[in-house]
XYZ file of C-alpha atoms in Angstrom:
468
model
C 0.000 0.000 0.000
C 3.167 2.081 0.594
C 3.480 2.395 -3.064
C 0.275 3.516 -3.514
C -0.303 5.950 -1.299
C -0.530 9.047 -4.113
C -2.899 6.858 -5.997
C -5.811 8.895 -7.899
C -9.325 7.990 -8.465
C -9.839 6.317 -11.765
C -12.073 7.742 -14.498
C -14.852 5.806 -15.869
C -12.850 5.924 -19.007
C -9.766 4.496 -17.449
C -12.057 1.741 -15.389
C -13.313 0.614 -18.582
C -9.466 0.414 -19.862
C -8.173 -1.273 -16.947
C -11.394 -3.588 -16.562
C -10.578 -5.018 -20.577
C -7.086 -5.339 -19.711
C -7.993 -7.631 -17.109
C -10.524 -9.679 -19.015
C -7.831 -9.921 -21.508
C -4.992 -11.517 -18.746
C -7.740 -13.792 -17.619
C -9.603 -15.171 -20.699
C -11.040 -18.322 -18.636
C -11.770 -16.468 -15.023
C -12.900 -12.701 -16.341
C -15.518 -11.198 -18.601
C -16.342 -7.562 -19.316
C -19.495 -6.861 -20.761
C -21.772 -3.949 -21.203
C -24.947 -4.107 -19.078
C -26.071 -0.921 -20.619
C -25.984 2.565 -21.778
C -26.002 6.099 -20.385
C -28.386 9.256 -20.933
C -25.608 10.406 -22.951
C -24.743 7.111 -24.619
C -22.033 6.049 -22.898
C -21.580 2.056 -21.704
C -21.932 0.733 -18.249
C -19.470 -2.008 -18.037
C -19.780 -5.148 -15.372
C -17.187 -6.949 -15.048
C -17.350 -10.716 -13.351
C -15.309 -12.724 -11.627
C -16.385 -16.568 -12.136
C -16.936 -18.594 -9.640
C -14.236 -21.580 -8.895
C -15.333 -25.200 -8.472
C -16.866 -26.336 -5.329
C -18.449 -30.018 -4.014
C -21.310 -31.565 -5.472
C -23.414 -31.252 -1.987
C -22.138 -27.962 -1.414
C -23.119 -26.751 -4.647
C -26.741 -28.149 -4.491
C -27.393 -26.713 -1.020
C -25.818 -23.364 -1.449
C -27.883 -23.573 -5.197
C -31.137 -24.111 -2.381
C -30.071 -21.074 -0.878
C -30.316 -18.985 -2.919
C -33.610 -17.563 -4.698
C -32.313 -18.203 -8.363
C -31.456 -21.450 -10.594
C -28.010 -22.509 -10.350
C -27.924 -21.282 -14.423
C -28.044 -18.199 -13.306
C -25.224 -15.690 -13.793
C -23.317 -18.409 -15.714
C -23.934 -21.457 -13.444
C -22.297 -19.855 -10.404
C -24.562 -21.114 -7.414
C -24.287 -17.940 -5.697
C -23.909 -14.106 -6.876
C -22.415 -11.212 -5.438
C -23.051 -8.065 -6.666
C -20.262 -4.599 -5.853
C -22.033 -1.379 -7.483
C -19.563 1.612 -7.737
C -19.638 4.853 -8.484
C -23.705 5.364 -7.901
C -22.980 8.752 -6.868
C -20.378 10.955 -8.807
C -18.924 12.748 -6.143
C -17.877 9.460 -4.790
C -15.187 8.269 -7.447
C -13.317 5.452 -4.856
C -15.784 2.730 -5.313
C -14.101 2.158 -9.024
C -10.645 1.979 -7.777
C -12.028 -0.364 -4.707
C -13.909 -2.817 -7.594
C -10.825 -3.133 -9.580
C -9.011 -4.088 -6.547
C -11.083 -6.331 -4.925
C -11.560 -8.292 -9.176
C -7.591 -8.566 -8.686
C -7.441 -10.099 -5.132
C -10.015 -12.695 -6.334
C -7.604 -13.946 -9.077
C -4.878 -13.903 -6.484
C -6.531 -15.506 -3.649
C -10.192 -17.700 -5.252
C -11.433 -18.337 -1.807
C -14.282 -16.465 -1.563
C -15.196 -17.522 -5.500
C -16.340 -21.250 -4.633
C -19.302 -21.420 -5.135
C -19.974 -17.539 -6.056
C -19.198 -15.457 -8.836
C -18.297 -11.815 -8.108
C -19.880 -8.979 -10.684
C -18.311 -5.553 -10.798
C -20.565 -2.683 -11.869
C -17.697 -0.242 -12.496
C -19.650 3.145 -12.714
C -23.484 3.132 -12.443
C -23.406 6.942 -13.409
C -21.051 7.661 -16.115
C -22.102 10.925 -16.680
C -22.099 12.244 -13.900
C -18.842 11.257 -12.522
C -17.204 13.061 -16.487
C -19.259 16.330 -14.366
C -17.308 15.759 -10.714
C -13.930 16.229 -11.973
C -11.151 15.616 -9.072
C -9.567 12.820 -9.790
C -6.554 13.506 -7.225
C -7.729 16.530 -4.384
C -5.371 18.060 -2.273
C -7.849 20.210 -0.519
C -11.640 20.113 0.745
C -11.404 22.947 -1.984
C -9.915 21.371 -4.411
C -12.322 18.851 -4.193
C -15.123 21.499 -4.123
C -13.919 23.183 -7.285
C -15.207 20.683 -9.765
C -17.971 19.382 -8.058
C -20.841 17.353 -9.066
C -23.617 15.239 -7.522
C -27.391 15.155 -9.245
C -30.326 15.437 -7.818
C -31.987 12.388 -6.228
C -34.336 11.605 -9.303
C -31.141 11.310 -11.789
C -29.694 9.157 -9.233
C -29.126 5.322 -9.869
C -29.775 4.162 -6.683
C -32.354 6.480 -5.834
C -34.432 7.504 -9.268
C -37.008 4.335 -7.847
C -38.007 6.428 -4.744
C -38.296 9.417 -6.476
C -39.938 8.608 -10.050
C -42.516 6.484 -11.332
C -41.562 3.103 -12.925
C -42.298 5.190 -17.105
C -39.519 7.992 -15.914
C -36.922 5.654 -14.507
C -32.991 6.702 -15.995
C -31.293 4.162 -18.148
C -28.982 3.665 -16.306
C -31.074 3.081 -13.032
C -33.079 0.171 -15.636
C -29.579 -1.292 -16.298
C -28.699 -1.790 -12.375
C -32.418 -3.486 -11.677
C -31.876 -5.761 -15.020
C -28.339 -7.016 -13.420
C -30.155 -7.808 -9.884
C -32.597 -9.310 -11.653
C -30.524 -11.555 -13.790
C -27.640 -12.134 -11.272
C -30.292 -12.476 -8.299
C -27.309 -11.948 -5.759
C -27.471 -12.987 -2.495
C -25.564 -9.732 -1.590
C -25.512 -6.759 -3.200
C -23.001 -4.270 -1.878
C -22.690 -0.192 -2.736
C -19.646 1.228 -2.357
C -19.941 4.469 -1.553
C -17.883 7.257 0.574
C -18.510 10.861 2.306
C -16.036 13.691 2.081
C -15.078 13.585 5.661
C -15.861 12.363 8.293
C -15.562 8.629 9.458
C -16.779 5.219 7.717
C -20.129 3.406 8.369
C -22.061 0.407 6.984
C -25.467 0.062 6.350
C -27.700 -3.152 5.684
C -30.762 -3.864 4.407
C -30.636 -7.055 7.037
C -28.323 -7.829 9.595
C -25.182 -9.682 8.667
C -24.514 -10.963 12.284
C -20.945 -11.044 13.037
C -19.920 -8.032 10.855
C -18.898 -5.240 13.286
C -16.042 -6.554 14.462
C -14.152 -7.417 11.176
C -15.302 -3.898 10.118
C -14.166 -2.522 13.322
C -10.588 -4.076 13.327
C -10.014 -2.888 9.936
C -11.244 0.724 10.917
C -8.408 0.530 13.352
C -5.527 -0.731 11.881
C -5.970 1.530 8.871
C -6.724 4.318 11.331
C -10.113 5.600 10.107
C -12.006 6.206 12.790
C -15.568 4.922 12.465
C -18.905 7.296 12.736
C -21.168 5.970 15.519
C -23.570 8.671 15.104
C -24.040 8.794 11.172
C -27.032 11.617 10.549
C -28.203 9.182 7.527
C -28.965 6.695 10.189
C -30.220 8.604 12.999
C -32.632 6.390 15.321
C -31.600 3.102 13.105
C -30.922 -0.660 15.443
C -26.809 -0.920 15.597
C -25.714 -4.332 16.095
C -21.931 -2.803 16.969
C -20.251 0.593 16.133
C -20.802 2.253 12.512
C -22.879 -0.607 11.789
C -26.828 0.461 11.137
C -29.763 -1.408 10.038
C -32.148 0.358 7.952
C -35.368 0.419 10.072
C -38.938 -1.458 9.031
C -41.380 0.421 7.504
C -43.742 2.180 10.013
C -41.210 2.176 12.537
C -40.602 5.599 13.679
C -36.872 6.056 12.891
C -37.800 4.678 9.229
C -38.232 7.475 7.280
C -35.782 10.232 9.316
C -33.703 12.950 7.292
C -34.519 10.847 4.105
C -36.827 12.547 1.728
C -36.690 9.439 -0.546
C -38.721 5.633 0.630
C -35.572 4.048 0.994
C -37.435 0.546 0.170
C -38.576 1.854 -3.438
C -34.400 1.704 -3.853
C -32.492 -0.420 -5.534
C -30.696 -1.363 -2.675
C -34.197 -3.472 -1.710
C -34.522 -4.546 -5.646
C -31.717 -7.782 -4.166
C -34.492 -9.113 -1.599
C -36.944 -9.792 -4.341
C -33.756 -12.797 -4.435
C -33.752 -13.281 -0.868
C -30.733 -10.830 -1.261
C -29.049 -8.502 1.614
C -27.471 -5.433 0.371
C -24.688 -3.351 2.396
C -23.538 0.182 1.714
C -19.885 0.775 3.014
C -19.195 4.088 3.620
C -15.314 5.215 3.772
C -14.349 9.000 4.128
C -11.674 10.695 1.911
C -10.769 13.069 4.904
C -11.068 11.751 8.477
C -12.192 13.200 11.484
C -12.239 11.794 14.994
C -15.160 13.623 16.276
C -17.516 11.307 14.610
C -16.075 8.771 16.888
C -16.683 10.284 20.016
C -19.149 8.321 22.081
C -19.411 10.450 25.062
C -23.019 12.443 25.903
C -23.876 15.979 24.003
C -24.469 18.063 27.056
C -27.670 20.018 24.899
C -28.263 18.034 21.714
C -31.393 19.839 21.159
C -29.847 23.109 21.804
C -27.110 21.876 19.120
C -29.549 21.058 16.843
C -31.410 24.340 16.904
C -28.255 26.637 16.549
C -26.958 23.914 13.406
C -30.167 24.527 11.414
C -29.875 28.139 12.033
C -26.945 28.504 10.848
C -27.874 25.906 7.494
C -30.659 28.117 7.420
C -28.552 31.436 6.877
C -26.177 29.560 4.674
C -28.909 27.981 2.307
C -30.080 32.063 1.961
C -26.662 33.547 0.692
C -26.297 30.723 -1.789
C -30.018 31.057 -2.614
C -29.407 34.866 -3.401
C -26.671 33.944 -5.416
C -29.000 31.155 -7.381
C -31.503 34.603 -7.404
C -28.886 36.648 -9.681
C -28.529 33.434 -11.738
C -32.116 33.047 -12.162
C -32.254 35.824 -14.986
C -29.747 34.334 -17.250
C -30.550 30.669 -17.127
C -34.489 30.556 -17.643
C -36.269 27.898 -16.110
C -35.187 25.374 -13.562
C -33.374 23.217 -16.071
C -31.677 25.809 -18.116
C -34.195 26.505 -20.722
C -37.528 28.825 -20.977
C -39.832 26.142 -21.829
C -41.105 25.493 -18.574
C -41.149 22.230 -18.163
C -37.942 21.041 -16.903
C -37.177 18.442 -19.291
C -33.873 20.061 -21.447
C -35.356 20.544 -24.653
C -36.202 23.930 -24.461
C -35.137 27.057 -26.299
C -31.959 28.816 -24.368
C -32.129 32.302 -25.157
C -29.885 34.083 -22.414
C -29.318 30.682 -20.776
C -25.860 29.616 -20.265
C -23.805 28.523 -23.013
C -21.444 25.640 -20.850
C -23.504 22.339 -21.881
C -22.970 21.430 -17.886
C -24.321 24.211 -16.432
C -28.430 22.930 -16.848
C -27.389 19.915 -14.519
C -25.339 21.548 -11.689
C -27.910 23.763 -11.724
C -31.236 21.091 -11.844
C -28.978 20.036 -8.724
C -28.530 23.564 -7.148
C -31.656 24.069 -6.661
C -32.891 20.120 -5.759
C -30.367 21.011 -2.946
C -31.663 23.873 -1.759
C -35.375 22.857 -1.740
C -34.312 19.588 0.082
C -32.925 21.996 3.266
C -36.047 23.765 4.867
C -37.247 19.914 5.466
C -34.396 18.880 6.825
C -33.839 21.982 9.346
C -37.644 21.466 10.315
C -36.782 18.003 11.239
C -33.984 19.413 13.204
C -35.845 21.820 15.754
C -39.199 19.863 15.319
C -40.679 17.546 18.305
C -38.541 14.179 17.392
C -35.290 16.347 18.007
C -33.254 13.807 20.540
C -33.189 14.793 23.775
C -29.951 12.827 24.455
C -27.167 12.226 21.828
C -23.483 11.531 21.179
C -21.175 14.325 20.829
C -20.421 11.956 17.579
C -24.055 12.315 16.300
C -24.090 16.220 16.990
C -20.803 16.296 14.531
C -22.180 14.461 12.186
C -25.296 16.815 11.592
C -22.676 19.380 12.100
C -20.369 18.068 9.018
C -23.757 16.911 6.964
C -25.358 20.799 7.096
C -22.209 22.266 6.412
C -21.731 19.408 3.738
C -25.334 20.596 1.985
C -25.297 24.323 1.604
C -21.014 24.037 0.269
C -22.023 21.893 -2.358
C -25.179 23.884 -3.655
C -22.825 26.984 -3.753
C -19.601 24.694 -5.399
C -22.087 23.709 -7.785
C -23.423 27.341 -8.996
C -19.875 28.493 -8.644
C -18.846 26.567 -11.720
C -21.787 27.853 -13.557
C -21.334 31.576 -12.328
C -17.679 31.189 -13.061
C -17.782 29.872 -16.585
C -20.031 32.588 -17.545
C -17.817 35.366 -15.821
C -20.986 35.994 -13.687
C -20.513 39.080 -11.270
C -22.187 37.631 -8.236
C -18.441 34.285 -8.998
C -15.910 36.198 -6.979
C -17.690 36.808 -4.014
C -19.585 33.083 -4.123
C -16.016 32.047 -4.619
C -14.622 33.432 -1.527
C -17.914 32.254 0.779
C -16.952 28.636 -1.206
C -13.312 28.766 -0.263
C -14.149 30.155 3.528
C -16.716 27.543 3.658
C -14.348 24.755 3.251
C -11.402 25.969 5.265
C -13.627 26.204 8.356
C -14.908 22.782 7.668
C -11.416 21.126 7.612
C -10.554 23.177 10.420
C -14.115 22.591 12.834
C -13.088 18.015 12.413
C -9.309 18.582 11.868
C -9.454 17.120 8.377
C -6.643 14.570 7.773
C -6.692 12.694 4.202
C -7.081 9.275 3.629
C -4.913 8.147 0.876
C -6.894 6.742 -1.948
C -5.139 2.870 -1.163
C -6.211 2.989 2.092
C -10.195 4.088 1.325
C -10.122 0.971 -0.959
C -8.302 -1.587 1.413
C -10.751 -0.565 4.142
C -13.873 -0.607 1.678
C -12.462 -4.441 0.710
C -12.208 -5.885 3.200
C -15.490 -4.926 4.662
C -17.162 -6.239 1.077
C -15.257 -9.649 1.515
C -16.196 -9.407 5.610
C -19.689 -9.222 4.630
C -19.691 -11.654 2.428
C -17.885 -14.383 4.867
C -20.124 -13.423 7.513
C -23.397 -13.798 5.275
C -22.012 -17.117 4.308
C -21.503 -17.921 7.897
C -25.056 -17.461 8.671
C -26.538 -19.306 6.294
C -24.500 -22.412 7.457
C -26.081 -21.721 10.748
C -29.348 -21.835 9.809
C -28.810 -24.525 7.538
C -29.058 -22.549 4.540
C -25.842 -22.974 3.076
């Protein structure tokens, strides 16, 4: 890992590249394929591992096990399913998928039986719009950033849309589950800073402490108090289980009906997904476990000052307004890209960044109402009260990074002094958690072994119910 410690974050481009390279070493063992195409026609590549020979009785009961025919994904008994790159601010989960393809060639254990399927980039597009490939900086980072709004989201577009409207490359990712049927499914995703975290769909007993002993030794600390699982059960530290429906913590700071996600399209298999978190920048006060002496208090101060912040970017979006049309760039109306432009914007990126500007901004007043509302936590961990801390600050810096590169490409007037509350923004942020990077080796390593933990420990179950 020493030699690797100034790695970048692959391109989709290069992923495909490396991915066929690969395929090509390992004629018998690896296959690239494309499971589909992009808004803006460009290919989704999987890439599988195959799965090595096993017993006949462990074959037919692990074939039991498992919702599908044993035909199915190429004869492999058992699938596993790693999606990457679902959101395109969140570049490691290609670098992690090529890695973890590699160590299955060097060491087959965990491929008898199974065959592993690598979906390299599930949003091509928008990860050629999030350009920062190697960061130095929170604001380097910032400076070419991109994430879409939920709706033009893989992951997500099923919560948000109805099943007529769904993107192509959301219908690609359901088509794979649905041919593969895995029995896991894990996203690979990651957080700017802060600490890393694990959610499942279903427990996966046994997984905190292989998760936790990696935290350690690689020195990320892990969030205990992650503010996308506020409320949820925790079987062990920065591991959360996504609440039932109806139950009360089911539906908190998510705008989106989590089960409408592809991450729930796997138990129509009797499938488990897990989403591994891993932060570029650490920060040990998501780790702190010790009592918020006022979490309420906390809470009301943090979504005042979201509140404030959401307003100066939203004054800046105000001056913007004028010279862009309607909310997707044109003066048609209706939001759908086809419009007529006149006065819009000439830069060809500037209609998303700023569908997701605004998507942004409309998402905050719900989430500060949440905040200061009655289900505010009377009693929290100084770790959960930093993680709404880094998550607010997290919302209102990428609306304004986002406009910035619109106002900026367009010599706007209102860019220079959006640029300074951009670069302020992010040198208080690093400052407030005492940002210290990850290198890019080490957010993969971690994210690894957690997919092959999970896997183990789901196979470990089913033996002990007499599954597998």
């Amino acid at each position: 890992m020493t030699l690797l410690r100034d790695m970048r974050y692959p391109t989709p481009q290069e992923l495909g590249l490396a991915a066929r390279a690969l395929a090509d070493e390992h004629p018998g063992e690896v296959r690239l394929r494309q499971a589909g195409t992009s808004r803006a026609g460009q290919p989704i590549w999987v890439l599988s591992v195959a799965a090595t020979a096993t017993t006949t009785a462990t074959a037919t009961a692990t074939a039991t096990a498992t919702a599908g025919p044993v035909g199915t994904a190429g004869g492999d008994a058992r699938s596993v399913l790693v999606v990457a790159g679902a959101h395109a601010n969140e570049p490691v989960g290609g670098a992690t998928a090529l890695s973890l393809a590699r160590r299955l060639l060097r060491d087959p254990a965990p491929r008898a039986g199974c065959g592993w399927h690598f979906l390299l980039c599930a949003d091509p597009d928008g990860a050629d719009l999030h350009r920062t490939p190697r960061p130095y900086s929170l604001l380097d980072y910032h400076r070419y950033f991109f994430r879409p709004p939920g709706p033009e989201q893989p992951e997500w577009a099923p919560s948000l849309l109805p099943a007529d409207r769904l993107p192509p490359e959301t219908l690609a990712l359901t088509a794979l589950i649905d041919e593969l049927r895995p029995v896991l499914q894990v996203s690979l995703h990651a957080t700017d800073l802060g600490g890393t975290w694990v959610q499942l769909t279903r427990d996966i007993p046994g997984l905190a402490e292989p998760f936790a002993k990696s935290a350690a030794e690689l020195r990320i600390p892990v969030e205990n108090g992650a503010s996308d699982a506020a409320g949820w059960p925790s079987p062990g530290p920065g591991i959360f289980v996504i609440p039932q429906p109806g139950s009360e913590a089911a539906g908190a700071f998510h705008p989106e009906d989590t089960r409408l996600s592809t991450w729930y399209h796997a138990h129509r298999y009797a499938g488990t997904t897990a989403i591994v978190e891993v932060p570029m920048w650490a920060s040990d006060l998501v780790d702190d476990p010790a009592p918020h002496p006022d979490p309420r208090g906390a809470l009301r101060m943090l979504a005042a000052r979201l509140t404030a912040d959401a307003a100066l970017v939203g004054a800046a979006r105000e001056r913007a307004r004028s010279r862009d049309g309607d909310r997707d760039g044109n003066e048609d109306g209706n939001g759908d890209g086809d419009g007529p432009r006149p006065g819009g914007f000439e830069d060809p990126a500037a209609a998303p960044l700023l569908r997701a500007v605004d998507w942004t901004l409309a998402l905050i007043p719900r989430i500060t109402a949440e905040w200061t509302g009655a289900g505010a936590p009377a009693e929290a961990t100084a770790a959960y009260i930093a993680s709404i801390d880094a998550f607010g600050r997290r919302l209102s810096l990428r609306a304004a990074a986002m406009l910035l590169r619109v106002l900026r490409a367009e010599g706007h007037p209102a860019a220079p002094g959006l640029d300074r509350l951009v670069t302020g923004w992010c040198e208080e942020f690093a400052a407030r958690f005492g940002a210290r990077w990850i290198p890019v080796a080490t957010q993969v390593e971690h994210q690894s072994r957690t997919v092959l933990a999970a896997y183990d420990r789901l196979v470990a179950a089913d033996r002990a119910t007499g599954r597998a």
